[in-house]
C-alpha cells in the first residue's frame, strides 16, 4: 500500500482490546509462598499465580531467529542515578533475593513514558554452577543478572498500581560475568553480612548507580515480557544490555554463599542460590535490537511477518478508517489467550474474535502489522 493512498485515510481509529473471558485474579488461596526449588518451585507457580502460566513471560533466550534491528532504539537517558553518599539506600533480604530500594528521583526519560526507579536486585546460580542469569544469549547463561526495576510514573501513582498493567514496568537487565574486581558492586556486596537472613535490613550509602551498568549502554535487546517472579504479570518493557559487567570470582562467591532464604532462627536454613527462573517460550514475538550485528532471520519469523501482513490486509479490507498509532497498539492482554479485538472508527464499530483470525499467540504479529500500517501512513 502506498504512502499516498494511505494518507487519505484519516487517522481517527481507536483500538481497544477487551478480554472476552477475563478470569478473576484472586489472591492465592494457599498463601503467597513460592520458591525456586521444592514443592513451591517454579513448575507450581501457575497453580497459585495464573499469569505465570500465561503469555508474554520472561526471561527468554535471545537468539538470532527472533531478533530484529530497530533504528529507533536510542541510548536510554538515566536521570538522577548519580546519588550523593549522604543518601541512604535500604538493603533487604526478602527471602528470594537481595534488593536495594531506590529513590523516586531516579528515572528513565526517553521511553514512551517516564519510568521511575523503585528497586534493584540480583539473580545468581551457585558456587558449583555459576550460571545464574535469567536471560540467556544463544542458550548461554551468564554468572548472574542485575535487574533495575522502574514503574510507569506518568500513568500510575505507585508500584502497586503499575504492577499489573501492561505498560506498568520498565526493567533494565545487566549480565554479570567473572572478571576484575568491581568496586561499584562492592558498595552493595560489602553489606551482605548484615542481611544474611530473610527479613534483615541494612543501610547502604548512596553512589552512582549507573556504575553498575555496562559502559556501552547503546547496545541492547528490547522486548515486552513479564515479571520473572510470581505473580509474573506481563507488565514489563525489558531492556537487556548486550555487554556484561564484570565482578571478581571472590565477589561472585560472596553473592553465591553469603545469603539465606530463611530467617535467622529457622531450624532448617536454606541457602539463597539458583534464584533464577528458567527461560520461557517465545513464540511469534520479536525482540528488537539497537545494534546491527544480527544474522538474517529464518523462515519462521518471515512467516510471522507475512501473517501480520495478511492480518493487516484482512482488517483494512473491513474498514477504511483503521490506523491506530503504535502507542495505542502497545496494549497487551493481561490474560491470554481468549480475547476480542474491537476497532472503533468514526463511523463504524467492528469486532473480531482474535482466536479466529489470529490463532495461537500471534498478538505480536498483529502489533507488527499495525506498526507497519502506521509507518506506511506516516
Ligand atoms: Zn529480577
GROMACS .gro file of C-alpha atoms and ligand atoms in nm:
model
  379
    1UNK     CA    1   0.000   0.000   0.000
    2UNK     CA    2   0.150   0.331  -0.099
    3UNK     CA    3   0.205   0.605   0.149
    4UNK     CA    4  -0.003   0.839  -0.062
    5UNK     CA    5  -0.308   0.621  -0.084
    6UNK     CA    6  -0.288   0.563   0.284
    7UNK     CA    7  -0.251   0.926   0.380
    8UNK     CA    8  -0.603   0.984   0.252
    9UNK     CA    9  -0.728   0.769   0.529
   10UNK     CA   10  -0.792   0.985   0.827
   11UNK     CA   11  -0.635   0.873   1.147
   12UNK     CA   12  -0.932   0.853   1.374
   13UNK     CA   13  -0.949   0.495   1.473
   14UNK     CA   14  -0.911   0.397   1.830
   15UNK     CA   15  -0.813   0.047   1.909
   16UNK     CA   16  -0.934  -0.127   2.214
   17UNK     CA   17  -0.860  -0.473   2.331
   18UNK     CA   18  -1.108  -0.626   2.561
   19UNK     CA   19  -1.083  -0.959   2.723
   20UNK     CA   20  -1.364  -1.182   2.611
   21UNK     CA   21  -1.322  -1.401   2.911
   22UNK     CA   22  -1.150  -1.243   3.200
   23UNK     CA   23  -1.078  -1.490   3.477
   24UNK     CA   24  -1.080  -1.311   3.806
   25UNK     CA   25  -0.740  -1.273   3.962
   26UNK     CA   26  -0.786  -1.371   4.319
   27UNK     CA   27  -0.539  -1.374   4.598
   28UNK     CA   28  -0.379  -1.716   4.608
   29UNK     CA   29  -0.579  -1.946   4.831
   30UNK     CA   30  -0.278  -2.116   4.982
   31UNK     CA   31  -0.083  -1.810   5.077
   32UNK     CA   32   0.188  -1.637   4.880
   33UNK     CA   33   0.461  -1.891   4.933
   34UNK     CA   34   0.678  -1.957   4.632
   35UNK     CA   35   1.036  -2.061   4.580
   36UNK     CA   36   1.280  -2.176   4.315
   37UNK     CA   37   1.307  -2.534   4.443
   38UNK     CA   38   1.098  -2.787   4.631
   39UNK     CA   39   0.720  -2.821   4.647
   40UNK     CA   40   0.670  -2.448   4.578
   41UNK     CA   41   0.917  -2.441   4.287
   42UNK     CA   42   0.856  -2.269   3.956
   43UNK     CA   43   0.664  -2.559   3.800
   44UNK     CA   44   0.391  -2.500   4.056
   45UNK     CA   45   0.379  -2.119   4.023
   46UNK     CA   46   0.089  -2.120   3.770
   47UNK     CA   47  -0.134  -2.303   4.018
   48UNK     CA   48  -0.126  -2.012   4.259
   49UNK     CA   49  -0.033  -1.736   4.013
   50UNK     CA   50  -0.217  -1.790   3.683
   51UNK     CA   51  -0.013  -1.533   3.491
   52UNK     CA   52   0.298  -1.747   3.540
   53UNK     CA   53   0.135  -1.998   3.303
   54UNK     CA   54   0.018  -1.733   3.057
   55UNK     CA   55   0.176  -1.542   2.770
   56UNK     CA   56   0.446  -1.278   2.738
   57UNK     CA   57   0.658  -1.447   3.002
   58UNK     CA   58   1.018  -1.373   3.091
   59UNK     CA   59   1.304  -1.448   3.091
   60UNK     CA   60   1.378  -1.563   2.737
   61UNK     CA   61   1.671  -1.682   2.529
   62UNK     CA   62   1.798  -1.413   2.295
   63UNK     CA   63   1.889  -1.576   1.965
   64UNK     CA   64   1.911  -1.464   1.605
   65UNK     CA   65   1.580  -1.608   1.484
   66UNK     CA   66   1.380  -1.370   1.695
   67UNK     CA   67   1.593  -1.057   1.671
   68UNK     CA   68   1.515  -0.757   1.455
   69UNK     CA   69   1.719  -0.440   1.425
   70UNK     CA   70   1.529  -0.126   1.517
   71UNK     CA   71   1.694   0.204   1.433
   72UNK     CA   72   1.461   0.393   1.668
   73UNK     CA   73   1.617   0.233   1.977
   74UNK     CA   74   1.829   0.512   2.119
   75UNK     CA   75   2.053   0.502   2.427
   76UNK     CA   76   1.848   0.536   2.745
   77UNK     CA   77   1.864   0.862   2.933
   78UNK     CA   78   1.910   0.783   3.301
   79UNK     CA   79   1.835   1.076   3.528
   80UNK     CA   80   1.925   1.106   3.896
   81UNK     CA   81   2.130   0.787   3.901
   82UNK     CA   82   2.429   0.966   4.050
   83UNK     CA   83   2.332   0.968   4.414
   84UNK     CA   84   2.503   1.150   4.695
   85UNK     CA   85   2.690   0.946   4.957
   86UNK     CA   86   2.480   1.119   5.219
   87UNK     CA   87   2.168   0.947   5.081
   88UNK     CA   88   2.093   0.611   5.237
   89UNK     CA   89   1.958   0.315   5.044
   90UNK     CA   90   1.772   0.032   5.213
   91UNK     CA   91   1.925  -0.310   5.151
   92UNK     CA   92   1.690  -0.602   5.223
   93UNK     CA   93   1.695  -0.979   5.212
   94UNK     CA   94   1.338  -1.064   5.107
   95UNK     CA   95   1.390  -1.439   5.108
   96UNK     CA   96   1.412  -1.456   4.728
   97UNK     CA   97   1.692  -1.211   4.652
   98UNK     CA   98   1.883  -0.921   4.795
   99UNK     CA   99   1.736  -0.589   4.697
  100UNK     CA  100   1.822  -0.223   4.722
  101UNK     CA  101   1.540   0.032   4.742
  102UNK     CA  102   1.585   0.323   4.502
  103UNK     CA  103   1.459   0.681   4.537
  104UNK     CA  104   1.193   0.837   4.308
  105UNK     CA  105   1.448   1.097   4.197
  106UNK     CA  106   1.595   0.826   3.971
  107UNK     CA  107   1.413   0.774   3.643
  108UNK     CA  108   1.440   0.689   3.274
  109UNK     CA  109   1.345   0.977   3.048
  110UNK     CA  110   1.328   0.863   2.688
  111UNK     CA  111   1.092   0.566   2.686
  112UNK     CA  112   0.727   0.608   2.576
  113UNK     CA  113   0.656   0.711   2.936
  114UNK     CA  114   0.864   0.830   3.226
  115UNK     CA  115   0.964   0.530   3.434
  116UNK     CA  116   1.072   0.594   3.793
  117UNK     CA  117   1.313   0.363   3.974
  118UNK     CA  118   1.190   0.160   4.267
  119UNK     CA  119   1.445  -0.114   4.345
  120UNK     CA  120   1.728  -0.326   4.213
  121UNK     CA  121   1.801  -0.689   4.288
  122UNK     CA  122   2.008  -0.979   4.161
  123UNK     CA  123   1.968  -1.335   4.035
  124UNK     CA  124   2.251  -1.587   4.054
  125UNK     CA  125   2.350  -1.955   4.049
  126UNK     CA  126   2.566  -2.144   4.296
  127UNK     CA  127   2.937  -2.193   4.359
  128UNK     CA  128   2.949  -2.522   4.168
  129UNK     CA  129   2.748  -2.391   3.874
  130UNK     CA  130   2.792  -2.015   3.848
  131UNK     CA  131   2.536  -1.976   3.570
  132UNK     CA  132   2.253  -1.787   3.727
  133UNK     CA  133   2.146  -1.519   3.480
  134UNK     CA  134   1.778  -1.527   3.390
  135UNK     CA  135   1.808  -1.422   3.026
  136UNK     CA  136   2.042  -1.619   2.807
  137UNK     CA  137   2.210  -1.534   2.476
  138UNK     CA  138   2.214  -1.820   2.225
  139UNK     CA  139   2.146  -2.056   2.514
  140UNK     CA  140   2.438  -1.926   2.718
  141UNK     CA  141   2.389  -1.825   3.079
  142UNK     CA  142   2.596  -1.556   3.243
  143UNK     CA  143   2.710  -1.588   3.604
  144UNK     CA  144   2.445  -1.352   3.740
  145UNK     CA  145   2.200  -1.081   3.636
  146UNK     CA  146   2.111  -0.745   3.787
  147UNK     CA  147   1.760  -0.602   3.747
  148UNK     CA  148   1.685  -0.234   3.799
  149UNK     CA  149   1.308  -0.202   3.827
  150UNK     CA  150   1.118   0.113   3.727
  151UNK     CA  151   0.743   0.180   3.715
  152UNK     CA  152   0.543   0.400   3.481
  153UNK     CA  153   0.506   0.713   3.692
  154UNK     CA  154   0.336   0.906   3.411
  155UNK     CA  155   0.033   0.682   3.434
  156UNK     CA  156   0.035   0.525   3.778
  157UNK     CA  157   0.072   0.670   4.129
  158UNK     CA  158   0.288   0.387   4.264
  159UNK     CA  159   0.443   0.047   4.203
  160UNK     CA  160   0.138  -0.141   4.326
  161UNK     CA  161  -0.092   0.037   4.083
  162UNK     CA  162   0.151  -0.019   3.794
  163UNK     CA  163   0.231  -0.380   3.871
  164UNK     CA  164  -0.049  -0.549   3.678
  165UNK     CA  165  -0.071  -0.300   3.390
  166UNK     CA  166   0.068  -0.391   3.051
  167UNK     CA  167   0.275  -0.071   3.043
  168UNK     CA  168   0.344  -0.072   3.415
  169UNK     CA  169   0.714  -0.152   3.439
  170UNK     CA  170   1.045  -0.097   3.264
  171UNK     CA  171   1.329  -0.317   3.385
  172UNK     CA  172   1.695  -0.283   3.293
  173UNK     CA  173   1.878  -0.617   3.291
  174UNK     CA  174   2.255  -0.636   3.319
  175UNK     CA  175   2.453  -0.956   3.270
  176UNK     CA  176   2.732  -1.019   3.519
  177UNK     CA  177   3.044  -1.219   3.437
  178UNK     CA  178   3.366  -1.305   3.619
  179UNK     CA  179   3.650  -1.059   3.557
  180UNK     CA  180   3.836  -0.795   3.752
  181UNK     CA  181   3.725  -0.677   4.096
  182UNK     CA  182   3.437  -0.431   4.067
  183UNK     CA  183   3.446  -0.155   4.332
  184UNK     CA  184   3.095  -0.033   4.241
  185UNK     CA  185   2.928  -0.368   4.302
  186UNK     CA  186   3.129  -0.393   4.624
  187UNK     CA  187   2.935  -0.091   4.752
  188UNK     CA  188   2.639  -0.332   4.781
  189UNK     CA  189   2.816  -0.665   4.831
  190UNK     CA  190   3.018  -0.541   5.131
  191UNK     CA  191   2.691  -0.523   5.330
  192UNK     CA  192   2.578  -0.880   5.267
  193UNK     CA  193   2.688  -0.990   5.614
  194UNK     CA  194   2.420  -0.761   5.760
  195UNK     CA  195   2.138  -0.910   5.552
  196UNK     CA  196   2.227  -1.280   5.563
  197UNK     CA  197   1.879  -1.387   5.665
  198UNK     CA  198   1.529  -1.323   5.535
  199UNK     CA  199   1.377  -1.005   5.671
  200UNK     CA  200   1.707  -0.843   5.766
  201UNK     CA  201   1.775  -0.487   5.655
  202UNK     CA  202   2.081  -0.264   5.630
  203UNK     CA  203   2.168   0.082   5.502
  204UNK     CA  204   2.391   0.140   5.201
  205UNK     CA  205   2.535   0.488   5.136
  206UNK     CA  206   2.432   0.633   4.800
  207UNK     CA  207   2.663   0.608   4.500
  208UNK     CA  208   2.641   0.642   4.123
  209UNK     CA  209   2.405   0.357   4.035
  210UNK     CA  210   2.499   0.396   3.669
  211UNK     CA  211   2.838   0.242   3.759
  212UNK     CA  212   2.651  -0.089   3.786
  213UNK     CA  213   2.562  -0.070   3.417
  214UNK     CA  214   2.792  -0.161   3.128
  215UNK     CA  215   2.995   0.126   2.982
  216UNK     CA  216   2.844   0.064   2.642
  217UNK     CA  217   2.477   0.128   2.704
  218UNK     CA  218   2.396   0.184   2.337
  219UNK     CA  219   2.361  -0.183   2.253
  220UNK     CA  220   2.064  -0.363   2.399
  221UNK     CA  221   1.774  -0.602   2.341
  222UNK     CA  222   1.420  -0.471   2.384
  223UNK     CA  223   1.104  -0.676   2.422
  224UNK     CA  224   0.774  -0.692   2.608
  225UNK     CA  225   0.765  -0.954   2.876
  226UNK     CA  226   0.681  -1.019   3.237
  227UNK     CA  227   0.798  -1.012   3.595
  228UNK     CA  228   1.019  -1.319   3.639
  229UNK     CA  229   0.882  -1.389   3.986
  230UNK     CA  230   0.522  -1.450   4.093
  231UNK     CA  231   0.272  -1.309   4.016
  232UNK     CA  232   0.451  -1.297   3.674
  233UNK     CA  233   0.236  -1.011   3.541
  234UNK     CA  234   0.310  -0.942   3.171
  235UNK     CA  235   0.381  -0.582   3.258
  236UNK     CA  236   0.748  -0.531   3.175
  237UNK     CA  237   0.920  -0.344   2.896
  238UNK     CA  238   1.259  -0.516   2.908
  239UNK     CA  239   1.592  -0.361   2.816
  240UNK     CA  240   1.862  -0.627   2.831
  241UNK     CA  241   2.207  -0.481   2.778
  242UNK     CA  242   2.421  -0.670   2.532
  243UNK     CA  243   2.753  -0.625   2.712
  244UNK     CA  244   2.809  -0.778   3.054
  245UNK     CA  245   2.972  -0.611   3.351
  246UNK     CA  246   3.244  -0.790   3.546
  247UNK     CA  247   3.291  -0.875   3.910
  248UNK     CA  248   3.573  -1.082   4.058
  249UNK     CA  249   3.549  -1.451   4.137
  250UNK     CA  250   3.558  -1.364   4.508
  251UNK     CA  251   3.274  -1.118   4.468
  252UNK     CA  252   3.064  -1.373   4.282
  253UNK     CA  253   3.140  -1.628   4.553
  254UNK     CA  254   3.022  -1.381   4.817
  255UNK     CA  255   2.695  -1.341   4.627
  256UNK     CA  256   2.655  -1.718   4.596
  257UNK     CA  257   2.733  -1.805   4.957
  258UNK     CA  258   2.652  -1.514   5.188
  259UNK     CA  259   2.273  -1.522   5.192
  260UNK     CA  260   1.989  -1.743   5.310
  261UNK     CA  261   1.624  -1.768   5.201
  262UNK     CA  262   1.529  -1.849   5.559
  263UNK     CA  263   1.505  -1.642   5.875
  264UNK     CA  264   1.779  -1.621   6.135
  265UNK     CA  265   1.606  -1.864   6.372
  266UNK     CA  266   1.491  -2.117   6.111
  267UNK     CA  267   1.597  -2.467   6.220
  268UNK     CA  268   1.645  -2.567   5.855
  269UNK     CA  269   1.846  -2.289   5.691
  270UNK     CA  270   1.816  -2.275   5.313
  271UNK     CA  271   2.098  -2.113   5.116
  272UNK     CA  272   1.994  -1.845   4.871
  273UNK     CA  273   2.122  -2.000   4.549
  274UNK     CA  274   1.988  -2.057   4.196
  275UNK     CA  275   1.728  -1.782   4.235
  276UNK     CA  276   1.665  -1.754   3.864
  277UNK     CA  277   1.361  -1.853   3.659
  278UNK     CA  278   1.416  -2.077   3.359
  279UNK     CA  279   1.368  -1.939   3.012
  280UNK     CA  280   1.016  -1.916   2.878
  281UNK     CA  281   0.867  -1.992   2.539
  282UNK     CA  282   0.888  -1.706   2.296
  283UNK     CA  283   0.674  -1.789   2.000
  284UNK     CA  284   0.570  -1.545   1.731
  285UNK     CA  285   0.719  -1.249   1.910
  286UNK     CA  286   1.022  -1.043   1.821
  287UNK     CA  287   1.299  -0.890   2.023
  288UNK     CA  288   1.415  -0.558   1.887
  289UNK     CA  289   1.784  -0.480   1.899
  290UNK     CA  290   1.960  -0.147   1.890
  291UNK     CA  291   2.269  -0.287   1.719
  292UNK     CA  292   2.338  -0.420   1.373
  293UNK     CA  293   2.525  -0.745   1.400
  294UNK     CA  294   2.225  -0.970   1.372
  295UNK     CA  295   2.214  -1.252   1.122
  296UNK     CA  296   1.922  -1.280   0.883
  297UNK     CA  297   1.614  -1.410   1.045
  298UNK     CA  298   1.495  -1.755   0.946
  299UNK     CA  299   1.181  -1.872   0.773
  300UNK     CA  300   0.995  -1.887   1.098
  301UNK     CA  301   0.998  -1.514   1.154
  302UNK     CA  302   0.941  -1.448   0.785
  303UNK     CA  303   0.623  -1.644   0.832
  304UNK     CA  304   0.534  -1.422   1.125
  305UNK     CA  305   0.565  -1.105   0.925
  306UNK     CA  306   0.363  -1.247   0.640
  307UNK     CA  307   0.095  -1.346   0.888
  308UNK     CA  308   0.083  -0.993   1.018
  309UNK     CA  309   0.065  -0.859   0.667
  310UNK     CA  310  -0.227  -1.085   0.588
  311UNK     CA  311  -0.390  -0.980   0.908
  312UNK     CA  312  -0.335  -0.615   0.827
  313UNK     CA  313  -0.486  -0.669   0.485
  314UNK     CA  314  -0.776  -0.859   0.627
  315UNK     CA  315  -0.854  -0.585   0.871
  316UNK     CA  316  -0.807  -0.294   0.635
  317UNK     CA  317  -1.042  -0.463   0.390
  318UNK     CA  318  -1.311  -0.449   0.651
  319UNK     CA  319  -1.275  -0.088   0.744
  320UNK     CA  320  -1.138   0.211   0.565
  321UNK     CA  321  -1.060   0.403   0.877
  322UNK     CA  322  -0.806   0.197   1.057
  323UNK     CA  323  -0.478   0.344   1.151
  324UNK     CA  324  -0.414   0.339   1.520
  325UNK     CA  325  -0.088   0.476   1.643
  326UNK     CA  326   0.175   0.238   1.765
  327UNK     CA  327   0.126   0.369   2.115
  328UNK     CA  328  -0.236   0.261   2.117
  329UNK     CA  329  -0.118  -0.073   1.993
  330UNK     CA  330   0.115  -0.142   2.279
  331UNK     CA  331  -0.185  -0.254   2.482
  332UNK     CA  332  -0.123  -0.610   2.580
  333UNK     CA  333  -0.375  -0.854   2.704
  334UNK     CA  334  -0.325  -0.936   3.064
  335UNK     CA  335  -0.481  -1.278   3.045
  336UNK     CA  336  -0.433  -1.469   2.721
  337UNK     CA  337  -0.545  -1.634   2.511
  338UNK     CA  338  -0.916  -1.569   2.464
  339UNK     CA  339  -0.987  -1.209   2.382
  340UNK     CA  340  -1.153  -0.993   2.127
  341UNK     CA  341  -1.034  -0.704   1.922
  342UNK     CA  342  -1.261  -0.407   1.874
  343UNK     CA  343  -1.193  -0.131   1.632
  344UNK     CA  344  -1.395   0.179   1.682
  345UNK     CA  345  -1.382   0.422   1.398
  346UNK     CA  346  -1.566   0.744   1.329
  347UNK     CA  347  -1.849   0.576   1.156
  348UNK     CA  348  -1.836   0.214   1.240
  349UNK     CA  349  -1.774  -0.043   1.502
  350UNK     CA  350  -1.605  -0.369   1.416
  351UNK     CA  351  -1.510  -0.661   1.625
  352UNK     CA  352  -1.329  -0.982   1.561
  353UNK     CA  353  -1.254  -1.280   1.772
  354UNK     CA  354  -0.877  -1.285   1.765
  355UNK     CA  355  -0.868  -1.657   1.831
  356UNK     CA  356  -1.038  -1.693   1.495
  357UNK     CA  357  -0.834  -1.456   1.283
  358UNK     CA  358  -0.521  -1.476   1.488
  359UNK     CA  359  -0.490  -1.836   1.606
  360UNK     CA  360  -0.231  -1.908   1.867
  361UNK     CA  361  -0.048  -1.627   2.031
  362UNK     CA  362   0.020  -1.413   1.731
  363UNK     CA  363  -0.057  -1.089   1.903
  364UNK     CA  364   0.294  -0.964   1.837
  365UNK     CA  365   0.235  -1.023   1.469
  366UNK     CA  366  -0.076  -0.816   1.499
  367UNK     CA  367   0.115  -0.534   1.660
  368UNK     CA  368   0.384  -0.567   1.397
  369UNK     CA  369   0.115  -0.546   1.129
  370UNK     CA  370  -0.024  -0.228   1.271
  371UNK     CA  371   0.319  -0.084   1.324
  372UNK     CA  372   0.381  -0.138   0.954
  373UNK     CA  373   0.047   0.020   0.885
  374UNK     CA  374   0.112   0.332   1.086
  375UNK     CA  375   0.465   0.365   0.949
  376UNK     CA  376   0.332   0.338   0.596
  377UNK     CA  377   0.088   0.608   0.672
  378UNK     CA  378   0.346   0.837   0.821
  379LIG    ZN1  379   1.461  -0.991   3.876
   0.00000   0.00000   0.00000
